[in-house]
Amino acid sequence: MRSARLGLLAFPLALLAACASSNGPRSVEPAHPVARSSGPVATTSGGPTAAQNKAYAQSAADQLVAKASLPPGAVGVRIQPVGLTGPALGTPGVSQLIDTVKYYSLPMSLSQAYAWFRANPQHGLTPSGTSSGSDPRGAVTYGFQYDPIADTHSPWGTASLQIGLVTQGSTTGVRVDGVAQWIDPTPTRDASHGPKIRVTIAGGCPASDRGLAIGNPDAPDLDHQLLPAATPIAALKCTYDGLNGHPFRLASSQHLNATQAAAAAAVIRAVPLGSRGLEARNCPADDARANIVVFAYPGRADVDIWEHTAGCPSTDNGHIVADDF
């Protein structure tokens, strides 16, 4: 049975508003991007270090703020507008966070500023959330969040642009945040508890996965990547319905040919590894649904993968674990 783990990615939003909507941030390329990889980012494989990833996140946050489009007449100010004490849609509750901030004053009323931002979305970004509410004085506030258009993972982390508006009498105060989370690429060790099992294609799927944990043979490559770099020649997928139907009983099994196995392995190898630090994370209800996927490789023992598909999804190989995001 799995032990509770801190998640890799979540943006719990401490919204000012009672009415708000938001999608999670997507990635944005830094000024000097790391080449994208279909496999994990890990210092053991010669990839970027935590310090480099932090620098890339800082660059991305800085770029987002520098490129923010504001109404004509906007004037940069040094003093934070009263009522805008953090990013407009909330500060992500993580420890590995970059927040680049600038403040402005607009020579227009709040309603005029709000109308301008509604009519002029940020160029090259996708609107992904809004908020409305009031500050402690009762002054009205509005917020906008924008994400990069490409919905892809970046090896260094993720970033988004947030813009907050607050009334200041006849003028409007503006807070612009470039918010980025960076990845420490060191893979997270699997701390699952329970009897370790070995599942093989020849032996077939266990009748139940209750209280079990994956136990792959010792292999140095599985300490820093979920699957071997080689291409599998076959696979077996065992699906378990958790608390649904017959609890923890095998629901279905499927044998995959070489082409199907290679495609499934590519998806798993693309799951980012590493940690975004300590964070608060809210997970959907977890009914313990899971898959065990067994891959066959020439010249080595089968390799088992456990896919926890409910709650906060995660993938592990008995050596390391990655939360899917």
GROMACS .gro file of C-alpha atoms in nm:
model
  325
    1MET     CA    1   0.000   0.000   0.000
    2ARG     CA    2   0.136   0.340  -0.089
    3SER     CA    3   0.243   0.587   0.172
    4ALA     CA    4   0.135   0.951   0.151
    5ARG     CA    5   0.376   1.164  -0.050
    6LEU     CA    6   0.415   1.533  -0.119
    7GLY     CA    7   0.301   1.612  -0.471
    8LEU     CA    8   0.514   1.759  -0.747
    9LEU     CA    9   0.278   2.018  -0.881
   10ALA     CA   10  -0.025   2.201  -0.753
   11PHE     CA   11  -0.137   2.560  -0.750
   12PRO     CA   12  -0.375   2.594  -0.452
   13LEU     CA   13  -0.517   2.940  -0.501
   14ALA     CA   14  -0.580   3.174  -0.209
   15LEU     CA   15  -0.823   3.387  -0.408
   16LEU     CA   16  -0.945   3.719  -0.285
   17ALA     CA   17  -1.269   3.658  -0.463
   18ALA     CA   18  -1.566   3.448  -0.377
   19CYS     CA   19  -1.613   3.392  -0.749
   20ALA     CA   20  -1.306   3.280  -0.943
   21SER     CA   21  -1.191   3.031  -1.204
   22SER     CA   22  -0.846   2.903  -1.288
   23ASN     CA   23  -0.661   2.634  -1.480
   24GLY     CA   24  -0.311   2.515  -1.386
   25PRO     CA   25  -0.012   2.691  -1.538
   26ARG     CA   26   0.169   2.558  -1.841
   27SER     CA   27   0.533   2.584  -1.935
   28VAL     CA   28   0.714   2.874  -2.099
   29GLU     CA   29   1.056   2.867  -2.260
   30PRO     CA   30   1.334   3.060  -2.083
   31ALA     CA   31   1.581   3.282  -2.266
   32HIS     CA   32   1.827   2.991  -2.291
   33PRO     CA   33   1.601   2.685  -2.292
   34VAL     CA   34   1.708   2.334  -2.215
   35ALA     CA   35   1.654   2.098  -2.508
   36ARG     CA   36   1.330   1.906  -2.456
   37SER     CA   37   1.367   1.541  -2.371
   38SER     CA   38   1.137   1.242  -2.398
   39GLY     CA   39   1.297   1.103  -2.085
   40PRO     CA   40   1.351   1.223  -1.730
   41VAL     CA   41   1.563   1.518  -1.630
   42ALA     CA   42   1.819   1.400  -1.378
   43THR     CA   43   2.164   1.511  -1.273
   44THR     CA   44   2.281   1.152  -1.298
   45SER     CA   45   2.215   1.152  -1.673
   46GLY     CA   46   2.406   1.473  -1.739
   47GLY     CA   47   2.098   1.697  -1.745
   48PRO     CA   48   2.067   2.041  -1.587
   49THR     CA   49   2.126   2.091  -1.216
   50ALA     CA   50   1.877   2.231  -0.968
   51ALA     CA   51   2.061   2.564  -0.980
   52GLN     CA   52   2.032   2.577  -1.359
   53ASN     CA   53   1.662   2.494  -1.349
   54LYS     CA   54   1.609   2.769  -1.093
   55ALA     CA   55   1.790   3.013  -1.322
   56TYR     CA   56   1.572   2.910  -1.618
   57ALA     CA   57   1.258   2.961  -1.408
   58GLN     CA   58   1.382   3.304  -1.303
   59SER     CA   59   1.441   3.393  -1.668
   60ALA     CA   60   1.091   3.277  -1.764
   61ALA     CA   61   0.927   3.477  -1.484
   62ASP     CA   62   1.128   3.788  -1.576
   63GLN     CA   63   1.032   3.757  -1.944
   64LEU     CA   64   0.662   3.724  -1.867
   65VAL     CA   65   0.663   4.042  -1.658
   66ALA     CA   66   0.875   4.234  -1.911
   67LYS     CA   67   0.642   4.142  -2.198
   68ALA     CA   68   0.317   4.217  -2.014
   69SER     CA   69   0.093   4.448  -2.219
   70LEU     CA   70  -0.057   4.741  -2.026
   71PRO     CA   71  -0.295   5.026  -2.121
   72PRO     CA   72  -0.152   5.353  -2.259
   73GLY     CA   73  -0.030   5.586  -1.987
   74ALA     CA   74   0.076   5.312  -1.744
   75VAL     CA   75   0.347   5.440  -1.510
   76GLY     CA   76   0.580   5.214  -1.313
   77VAL     CA   77   0.577   5.272  -0.937
   78ARG     CA   78   0.787   5.134  -0.652
   79ILE     CA   79   0.517   5.107  -0.389
   80GLN     CA   80   0.288   4.804  -0.385
   81PRO     CA   81  -0.077   4.904  -0.445
   82VAL     CA   82  -0.280   4.866  -0.127
   83GLY     CA   83  -0.488   4.548  -0.149
   84LEU     CA   84  -0.257   4.365  -0.394
   85THR     CA   85  -0.035   4.179  -0.149
   86GLY     CA   86   0.033   3.878  -0.373
   87PRO     CA   87  -0.031   3.731  -0.718
   88ALA     CA   88  -0.386   3.810  -0.833
   89LEU     CA   89  -0.502   3.447  -0.831
   90GLY     CA   90  -0.303   3.339  -0.528
   91THR     CA   91   0.049   3.236  -0.435
   92PRO     CA   92   0.132   2.872  -0.512
   93GLY     CA   93   0.195   2.690  -0.184
   94VAL     CA   94   0.537   2.553  -0.277
   95SER     CA   95   0.891   2.611  -0.156
   96GLN     CA   96   1.063   2.619  -0.498
   97LEU     CA   97   0.892   2.933  -0.625
   98ILE     CA   98   1.004   3.235  -0.830
   99ASP     CA   99   0.786   3.548  -0.822
  100THR     CA  100   0.901   3.848  -1.028
  101VAL     CA  101   0.684   4.152  -0.948
  102LYS     CA  102   0.628   4.501  -1.091
  103TYR     CA  103   0.376   4.768  -0.991
  104TYR     CA  104   0.202   5.031  -1.205
  105SER     CA  105  -0.050   5.311  -1.183
  106LEU     CA  106  -0.307   5.360  -1.459
  107PRO     CA  107  -0.465   5.700  -1.533
  108MET     CA  108  -0.815   5.550  -1.553
  109SER     CA  109  -1.088   5.416  -1.329
  110LEU     CA  110  -1.098   5.052  -1.225
  111SER     CA  111  -1.396   4.984  -1.452
  112GLN     CA  112  -1.209   5.131  -1.748
  113ALA     CA  113  -0.895   4.931  -1.668
  114TYR     CA  114  -1.095   4.611  -1.628
  115ALA     CA  115  -1.267   4.671  -1.963
  116TRP     CA  116  -0.929   4.731  -2.131
  117PHE     CA  117  -0.779   4.404  -2.006
  118ARG     CA  118  -1.094   4.216  -2.102
  119ALA     CA  119  -1.072   4.357  -2.455
  120ASN     CA  120  -0.692   4.318  -2.485
  121PRO     CA  121  -0.575   3.972  -2.379
  122GLN     CA  122  -0.200   3.929  -2.342
  123HIS     CA  123  -0.039   3.861  -2.679
  124GLY     CA  124   0.101   3.510  -2.722
  125LEU     CA  125  -0.059   3.381  -2.402
  126THR     CA  126  -0.381   3.195  -2.325
  127PRO     CA  127  -0.627   3.336  -2.065
  128SER     CA  128  -0.655   3.069  -1.797
  129GLY     CA  129  -0.822   3.227  -1.495
  130THR     CA  130  -0.995   3.531  -1.350
  131SER     CA  131  -1.084   3.653  -1.003
  132SER     CA  132  -1.289   3.933  -0.848
  133GLY     CA  133  -1.335   4.045  -0.492
  134SER     CA  134  -1.229   4.315  -0.249
  135ASP     CA  135  -0.928   4.404  -0.038
  136PRO     CA  136  -0.938   4.445   0.343
  137ARG     CA  137  -1.058   4.806   0.300
  138GLY     CA  138  -1.348   4.696   0.084
  139ALA     CA  139  -1.190   4.826  -0.237
  140VAL     CA  140  -1.282   4.621  -0.547
  141THR     CA  141  -1.010   4.402  -0.704
  142TYR     CA  142  -0.986   4.202  -1.028
  143GLY     CA  143  -0.735   3.941  -1.140
  144PHE     CA  144  -0.628   3.775  -1.464
  145GLN     CA  145  -0.403   3.474  -1.526
  146TYR     CA  146  -0.236   3.386  -1.856
  147ASP     CA  147  -0.042   3.078  -1.961
  148PRO     CA  148   0.189   3.009  -2.256
  149ILE     CA  149  -0.001   2.869  -2.553
  150ALA     CA  150   0.199   2.546  -2.582
  151ASP     CA  151   0.055   2.285  -2.346
  152THR     CA  152   0.380   2.097  -2.297
  153HIS     CA  153   0.602   2.010  -2.004
  154SER     CA  154   0.934   2.189  -1.973
  155PRO     CA  155   1.231   2.016  -1.810
  156TRP     CA  156   1.297   2.309  -1.576
  157GLY     CA  157   0.940   2.371  -1.451
  158THR     CA  158   0.632   2.585  -1.526
  159ALA     CA  159   0.535   2.952  -1.523
  160SER     CA  160   0.236   3.184  -1.563
  161LEU     CA  161   0.157   3.556  -1.577
  162GLN     CA  162  -0.086   3.710  -1.326
  163ILE     CA  163  -0.220   4.066  -1.334
  164GLY     CA  164  -0.411   4.223  -1.044
  165LEU     CA  165  -0.613   4.547  -1.048
  166VAL     CA  166  -0.734   4.753  -0.752
  167THR     CA  167  -0.918   5.083  -0.735
  168GLN     CA  168  -0.721   5.386  -0.611
  169GLY     CA  169  -0.982   5.657  -0.629
  170SER     CA  170  -0.977   5.798  -0.983
  171THR     CA  171  -0.680   5.579  -1.081
  172THR     CA  172  -0.609   5.204  -1.082
  173GLY     CA  173  -0.322   5.020  -0.915
  174VAL     CA  174  -0.173   4.724  -1.103
  175ARG     CA  175   0.038   4.431  -0.982
  176VAL     CA  176   0.209   4.213  -1.246
  177ASP     CA  177   0.359   3.879  -1.137
  178GLY     CA  178   0.566   3.630  -1.330
  179VAL     CA  179   0.517   3.314  -1.122
  180ALA     CA  180   0.739   3.012  -1.187
  181GLN     CA  181   0.803   2.679  -1.018
  182TRP     CA  182   1.135   2.507  -1.077
  183ILE     CA  183   1.226   2.141  -1.057
  184ASP     CA  184   1.504   1.988  -0.853
  185PRO     CA  185   1.585   1.708  -1.102
  186THR     CA  186   1.695   1.455  -0.840
  187PRO     CA  187   1.440   1.170  -0.865
  188THR     CA  188   1.221   1.107  -0.560
  189ARG     CA  189   1.283   0.774  -0.391
  190ASP     CA  190   0.986   0.536  -0.375
  191ALA     CA  191   0.873   0.500  -0.014
  192SER     CA  192   0.583   0.260  -0.078
  193HIS     CA  193   0.500   0.013   0.197
  194GLY     CA  194   0.363  -0.338   0.172
  195PRO     CA  195   0.486  -0.676   0.048
  196LYS     CA  196   0.700  -0.637  -0.263
  197ILE     CA  197   0.584  -0.838  -0.563
  198ARG     CA  198   0.739  -0.921  -0.898
  199VAL     CA  199   0.499  -0.940  -1.188
  200THR     CA  200   0.616  -1.102  -1.512
  201ILE     CA  201   0.455  -1.141  -1.849
  202ALA     CA  202   0.497  -1.518  -1.826
  203GLY     CA  203   0.337  -1.531  -1.480
  204GLY     CA  204   0.044  -1.304  -1.571
  205CYS     CA  205  -0.150  -1.053  -1.365
  206PRO     CA  206  -0.202  -1.101  -0.990
  207ALA     CA  207  -0.565  -1.165  -0.898
  208SER     CA  208  -0.556  -0.871  -0.655
  209ASP     CA  209  -0.333  -0.571  -0.586
  210ARG     CA  210  -0.451  -0.516  -0.228
  211GLY     CA  211  -0.167  -0.397  -0.005
  212LEU     CA  212   0.103  -0.474  -0.261
  213ALA     CA  213   0.401  -0.272  -0.385
  214ILE     CA  214   0.621  -0.312  -0.693
  215GLY     CA  215   0.957  -0.480  -0.636
  216ASN     CA  216   1.177  -0.463  -0.945
  217PRO     CA  217   1.521  -0.626  -0.937
  218ASP     CA  218   1.812  -0.405  -0.840
  219ALA     CA  219   1.927  -0.216  -1.148
  220PRO     CA  220   2.128   0.110  -1.146
  221ASP     CA  221   1.932   0.262  -1.436
  222LEU     CA  222   1.601   0.228  -1.248
  223ASP     CA  223   1.737   0.454  -0.973
  224HIS     CA  224   1.720   0.758  -1.203
  225GLN     CA  225   1.465   0.667  -1.470
  226LEU     CA  226   1.130   0.489  -1.462
  227LEU     CA  227   1.212   0.255  -1.751
  228PRO     CA  228   1.526   0.137  -1.929
  229ALA     CA  229   1.640   0.340  -2.229
  230ALA     CA  230   1.603   0.034  -2.453
  231THR     CA  231   1.287  -0.033  -2.655
  232PRO     CA  232   1.060  -0.300  -2.505
  233ILE     CA  233   0.958  -0.598  -2.715
  234ALA     CA  234   0.626  -0.670  -2.540
  235ALA     CA  235   0.417  -0.563  -2.241
  236LEU     CA  236   0.132  -0.674  -2.017
  237LYS     CA  237  -0.119  -0.430  -1.865
  238CYS     CA  238  -0.312  -0.532  -1.553
  239THR     CA  239  -0.601  -0.304  -1.453
  240TYR     CA  240  -0.745  -0.292  -1.100
  241ASP     CA  241  -1.062  -0.108  -1.000
  242GLY     CA  242  -0.960  -0.028  -0.644
  243LEU     CA  243  -1.263   0.014  -0.420
  244ASN     CA  244  -1.507  -0.016  -0.712
  245GLY     CA  245  -1.692  -0.335  -0.803
  246HIS     CA  246  -1.500  -0.622  -0.643
  247PRO     CA  247  -1.249  -0.430  -0.430
  248PHE     CA  248  -0.886  -0.461  -0.548
  249ARG     CA  249  -0.971  -0.745  -0.783
  250LEU     CA  250  -0.820  -0.769  -1.131
  251ALA     CA  251  -1.062  -0.596  -1.370
  252SER     CA  252  -0.887  -0.669  -1.702
  253SER     CA  253  -0.557  -0.772  -1.857
  254GLN     CA  254  -0.412  -0.686  -2.198
  255HIS     CA  255  -0.107  -0.815  -2.382
  256LEU     CA  256   0.071  -0.549  -2.592
  257ASN     CA  257   0.277  -0.622  -2.900
  258ALA     CA  258   0.614  -0.458  -2.964
  259THR     CA  259   0.464  -0.148  -3.128
  260GLN     CA  260   0.206  -0.098  -2.853
  261ALA     CA  261   0.465  -0.163  -2.582
  262ALA     CA  262   0.704   0.093  -2.730
  263ALA     CA  263   0.426   0.355  -2.740
  264ALA     CA  264   0.328   0.284  -2.378
  265ALA     CA  265   0.691   0.304  -2.266
  266ALA     CA  266   0.737   0.639  -2.441
  267VAL     CA  267   0.446   0.784  -2.242
  268ILE     CA  268   0.595   0.664  -1.913
  269ARG     CA  269   0.946   0.788  -1.997
  270ALA     CA  270   0.797   1.132  -2.067
  271VAL     CA  271   0.663   1.166  -1.711
  272PRO     CA  272   0.881   1.436  -1.546
  273LEU     CA  273   1.089   1.330  -1.249
  274GLY     CA  274   1.222   1.536  -0.964
  275SER     CA  275   1.062   1.761  -0.704
  276ARG     CA  276   0.913   2.109  -0.686
  277GLY     CA  277   0.976   2.115  -0.312
  278LEU     CA  278   0.736   2.111  -0.020
  279GLU     CA  279   0.384   2.209  -0.112
  280ALA     CA  280   0.024   2.203  -0.008
  281ARG     CA  281  -0.173   1.981  -0.242
  282ASN     CA  282  -0.541   1.900  -0.265
  283CYS     CA  283  -0.612   1.567  -0.433
  284PRO     CA  284  -0.943   1.440  -0.572
  285ALA     CA  285  -1.105   1.141  -0.403
  286ASP     CA  286  -0.879   0.838  -0.420
  287ASP     CA  287  -1.059   0.509  -0.482
  288ALA     CA  288  -0.728   0.319  -0.526
  289ARG     CA  289  -0.766   0.244  -0.899
  290ALA     CA  290  -0.432   0.136  -1.046
  291ASN     CA  291  -0.252  -0.033  -1.333
  292ILE     CA  292   0.048  -0.262  -1.327
  293VAL     CA  293   0.232  -0.254  -1.659
  294VAL     CA  294   0.506  -0.510  -1.720
  295PHE     CA  295   0.762  -0.450  -1.997
  296ALA     CA  296   0.982  -0.717  -2.156
  297TYR     CA  297   1.331  -0.629  -2.279
  298PRO     CA  298   1.589  -0.843  -2.454
  299GLY     CA  299   1.864  -0.962  -2.223
  300ARG     CA  300   1.717  -0.848  -1.890
  301ALA     CA  301   1.436  -0.927  -1.646
  302ASP     CA  302   1.090  -0.782  -1.701
  303VAL     CA  303   1.043  -0.433  -1.558
  304ASP     CA  304   0.725  -0.351  -1.363
  305ILE     CA  305   0.555  -0.011  -1.346
  306TRP     CA  306   0.277   0.078  -1.103
  307GLU     CA  307   0.039   0.351  -1.227
  308HIS     CA  308  -0.177   0.495  -0.950
  309THR     CA  309  -0.458   0.650  -1.159
  310ALA     CA  310  -0.693   0.795  -0.893
  311GLY     CA  311  -0.655   1.086  -0.651
  312CYS     CA  312  -0.323   1.254  -0.729
  313PRO     CA  313  -0.188   1.021  -1.001
  314SER     CA  314   0.165   0.885  -0.971
  315THR     CA  315   0.393   0.634  -1.140
  316ASP     CA  316   0.667   0.426  -0.974
  317ASN     CA  317   0.901   0.141  -1.049
  318GLY     CA  318   0.983   0.037  -0.693
  319HIS     CA  319   1.299   0.248  -0.697
  320ILE     CA  320   1.173   0.599  -0.773
  321VAL     CA  321   0.833   0.767  -0.800
  322ALA     CA  322   0.695   1.049  -1.013
  323ASP     CA  323   0.370   1.235  -0.962
  324ASP     CA  324   0.199   1.282  -1.299
  325PHE     CA  325   0.137   1.646  -1.388
   0.00000   0.00000   0.00000
